[in-house]
Every structure is written in structure tokens, then in C-alpha cells.
Amino acid sequence: MLGKSMPAELVVTYLRGLELTEVLGFCAQLLRLIDSGSKPEQVDAALEEVFQEGVWKRIRSLTAGGDRRLVAPHVLLVLLKHAARLSGDCRLPGVASGNVVAAMLGTADDLERLDGVDSEAVIGTGPPGVIEREIVATHHFHSEVDVQHMIAKFVRRWKQLPAELVDDPRVVNLDSTFEEAVGVSIDEFVAVGMALYTASIMRQPVIRRDHLSGLRLRNGAAERVLGLVMRGTAELRAWARSIESVPTWEFSHIEQFPVVDCGNEMVVIRPRLVLQRFFGWLPFFDLANGLGVDRPAKKRVDAVRSCLGHLGEIYVRETLEQQSRRHGLRLFNEEQIRAALNPTGGRRTCDITVDDGRRWAVFEVTSSQLNRESVAGTSAERLDDVLSRLIGKVEQLDQTIDALRRRESDLTGLPVGGRRRYFPVLVLTEGFPVNPITLTALRQRANEAQLLRGNDIAELEVVDGVELEILEGADFGEPTVLDALDLKQQAALYRSNMRDFLLRERHCRSATPDRVAELAGIAFEIAMAAVRSPGDSIP
């Protein structure tokens, strides 16, 4: 960064002169600043005092444009991996003290090199190349996390919808199943997650072990939850050594265990990781591991996975219903679509349609997500498999559009008049790195499979729940979901994701929908109810 690359062996020397807990604390403090909403220059300024004045002026000039940063989150996590392999538990006599900032800068230098890598990027239908996989992994790591959306979706999917849909054969009692499998209630799990996230984001990443005793949960509940999300430095070392030759983006251990046990204290590696660990998809694996691996248990796990996917679809439908009511659009759900367009069961149809009488958006909702090898950029075959599986969902969009062309009146009850335009959309509820690489690859695969053909069909789009909520919270006069899909086809960012198009090209004015904010607030209510003793009065 400062004009000269640091030799890798010097980084090793610096790390061997540091204690692992020193590096852990350094990384955690900076990651907390990043996740708390500090501007990049504020995060960088946290290191100002370690540099000589002339060097600091040089750094400020290099980062002034905003395109370069002194501190980057992925560099800190890679630095932590290196320290887990190289740094000791204590300073050894005769070993010179290390320099954690210099080690960070050297790690950043190393990550800029692609020595021996075939850098040719060919976007097509074959297995993704090295650069393609690197871009996907980078985008996935740096993707924005909407705190309120993530917590709101968890509350709706794990708590509210199962209680409201007890007669739905696809819905499992997640409350009782989770407690049976894990040994704590969902409410207690939420209480510990909120306590760890709030303490780390509002105060500091180093938390006293007795901090959770103030929650007044059932005896042992807090420790059982910590047993799911926390491991010690020995386990951190073992993981780092086992993946020594794996590329940059392998962070599986710290995603599963974002809290490090340091005796009387706990260190939250990164608040964002805590948020994702408690309110993302990972609680499903806690439940699955707790139920076991025999055949009856596997059947129950499959039922829970199917239930969560079904409830994720309902959550998306609720978002689209809000927009449809607000803008006078028509919405048809899966049952209505199937009954009208596929009464004999011979064809596949999509989950949701929205139309305004001349434009149809057809949505297929899936909880499919990148696996660990794809996220880490290690496997062309696994990433190719994910993209190919999504084409199976595109087939449902294609067959729905074909049925609408022939039998629209069976669904709407109205005669067809005028031309129609169809917008096929995949909604990935667990997120997906949509960028020119992945979107172009999916579109080309769809074309190779002879899907979505015709001048009346727009290019395939892929969105997530947050992007739909941006449209839900948009001011009047801003694009509806149909407008956004239509406008993006001619946009400069038509190969980018919907968020970039709305916020960067369209400069869409949007706020978090009241519905989402209220759901996120319920998580605090759940946590507060869980920590009250049975005899406590509720004010």
C-alpha cells in the first residue's frame, strides 16, 4: 500500500512475536468499529497514533479518494487465521516483540497477489474459472447486512408464522422442536444473541463471562447457548492449521463460532458474525445436529428445512402484498396459480405473480444458497452445481409464463386485452452474490437450456428479501416492483444487482418499512420476556 510490498516471511516474524489474544483483540476492536457504522476514515484513524507523522500523511493521501482503505474486514479475518497458526499463547524469552499493524499491512499485500493463478475470466455455461470464483466469494463476504431485515425475518419465520399456521401440513412446531433438539427455547436463544450483539456493538468486543448471568435465564440456559456459538483458542488454532492451504475466503469456523472463550472473558470476533449466527440460517443446523442422524431424525430435519423454506416464501409474499395493496397491483399466490394454470398437475408453476394488467412479474422463491466451498472460492464444481440447481427453478418460471400466455383468463377471470410483458424473477431468501458474473452466468445457462425465450420475456432477474423491502419502503412516485424490473432492463447497471440499480443509479428514496421495524422490535420483547423470572411483574 505504501509503495513497497512486505515480504511474507516478515509477516511470519511479526506474528510469532505476538500473543494470539493480542491479535484477536486488535482485530475485534477494528471489526466492531466497522460494524458499528463508522466511516472508513474513522476506522483508519483508530491506527493514526502508531504511525509517524510523515507516514500517516502519506496514508491519508492514498485513502483520500475513498477507493482505498487502510483497514479492511477480510484482511483482519485472514490476519486472525495467520495468528492462530503462528502466534503463541504467551511471549517467549528472547523473541522480539511483534508488530500487529505491520502484520496487517503485510497480510493485505499478500492478498493482492495472484501468483500462479490463471486469471482468465470467461463468463459462460462451463465451470467457473478462478477469477469468477474469487469475485463471487469476495462479493458474498462484502455483501451488505440489513440488521432489521435479518431479525424481522427470523421473528416472523421462527416465532410468529408457525403459531399462525398450525393447520398447515407443511409447518412444523419450531418452538418445541428447537427446544427438544437444542435444550433451550428459541426465546432463550434470542435473548443470548441480542445480549452478545448489543454488548459488542454498543460497548466493546471483550465481554465478561458473567455478563450473561444478568439475563436470569433458566439454570444453565446461557451456557448451553454459548456452547453452540463459542469455542476456545485451541479450537481456533486447530481449524486454522487444518485449512492452511485453502484460499482467502474460508471463514467457516468463525462464522459458526464468532465468540472466543478466553476464560473469564469472551471476545466477539465481529458483531455482524454474531447477528448472522443467531438470526441467519445457522440455527437450523443447531436444530438438525441436536435431532441426530438416524432415519427418523433425518426425516424430521428434512421437514424442518422444508418448513423454513415454505415460511420464507410466505415472508416474501407478505412483502409483495404490501406493495400490491399500496399501488393497486394484483397478486396471486402459489395455490391460486396452481389451481388456475396447472389443474391437472402436469406442469410446474411459480410461487407468486404480480401484475398491473399488462406487465407480469413471476416470482420463484427459494432458500438455496452458496455452500461452504462456493463461498470460499475453492470449488468450481460446487459453484457450478449451485448455478445449475437454480436453473431448475428457472424452468418453473418458464412454464408459468407459457401457461399465462395460454390461460391468463383462467387466473384473472378477465378477458385478455393488449400485449403482455413478462418479468421472470428468482427470489433467494438467504441471499446470493448477484453481480455481473453470476447474473450473466445464470442468464446464459437459461438461454442454453432454451428457457425464457421470446421477445415478450425480459431478462432473468435475481433478488433477495432486502431488495423487495427497499421497494416496499420507497416513497410514493418511486418505482413499483414492476417499474423497477422494467426500468432495469435498459439501465446502465442491468447486469448488476437490484440494490445497486435502485440506490446508485435510480437514487431511490426508501426507508425501512414500519412492518419490518416493528418485527425487529419484537425480538427485544422476546428477549426481555425470556429473562424475566416467573414471579416478575410486567410493567
XYZ file of C-alpha atoms in Angstrom, residues 126-130 133 373-374 377-386 445:
19
model
C -18.936 -24.072 -18.155
C -17.347 -24.469 -14.703
C -16.471 -21.022 -13.267
C -12.822 -20.023 -13.507
C -10.525 -18.821 -10.731
C -14.935 -17.797 -8.143
C -16.788 -24.480 -0.906
C -18.521 -21.947 -3.152
C -13.953 -19.881 -3.786
C -12.375 -23.330 -3.556
C -14.544 -25.425 -5.857
C -15.561 -24.686 -9.427
C -17.733 -27.796 -9.429
C -19.711 -26.813 -6.316
C -20.326 -23.270 -7.545
C -21.327 -24.638 -10.940
C -23.695 -27.049 -9.147
C -25.365 -24.167 -7.285
C -27.414 -21.084 -18.694
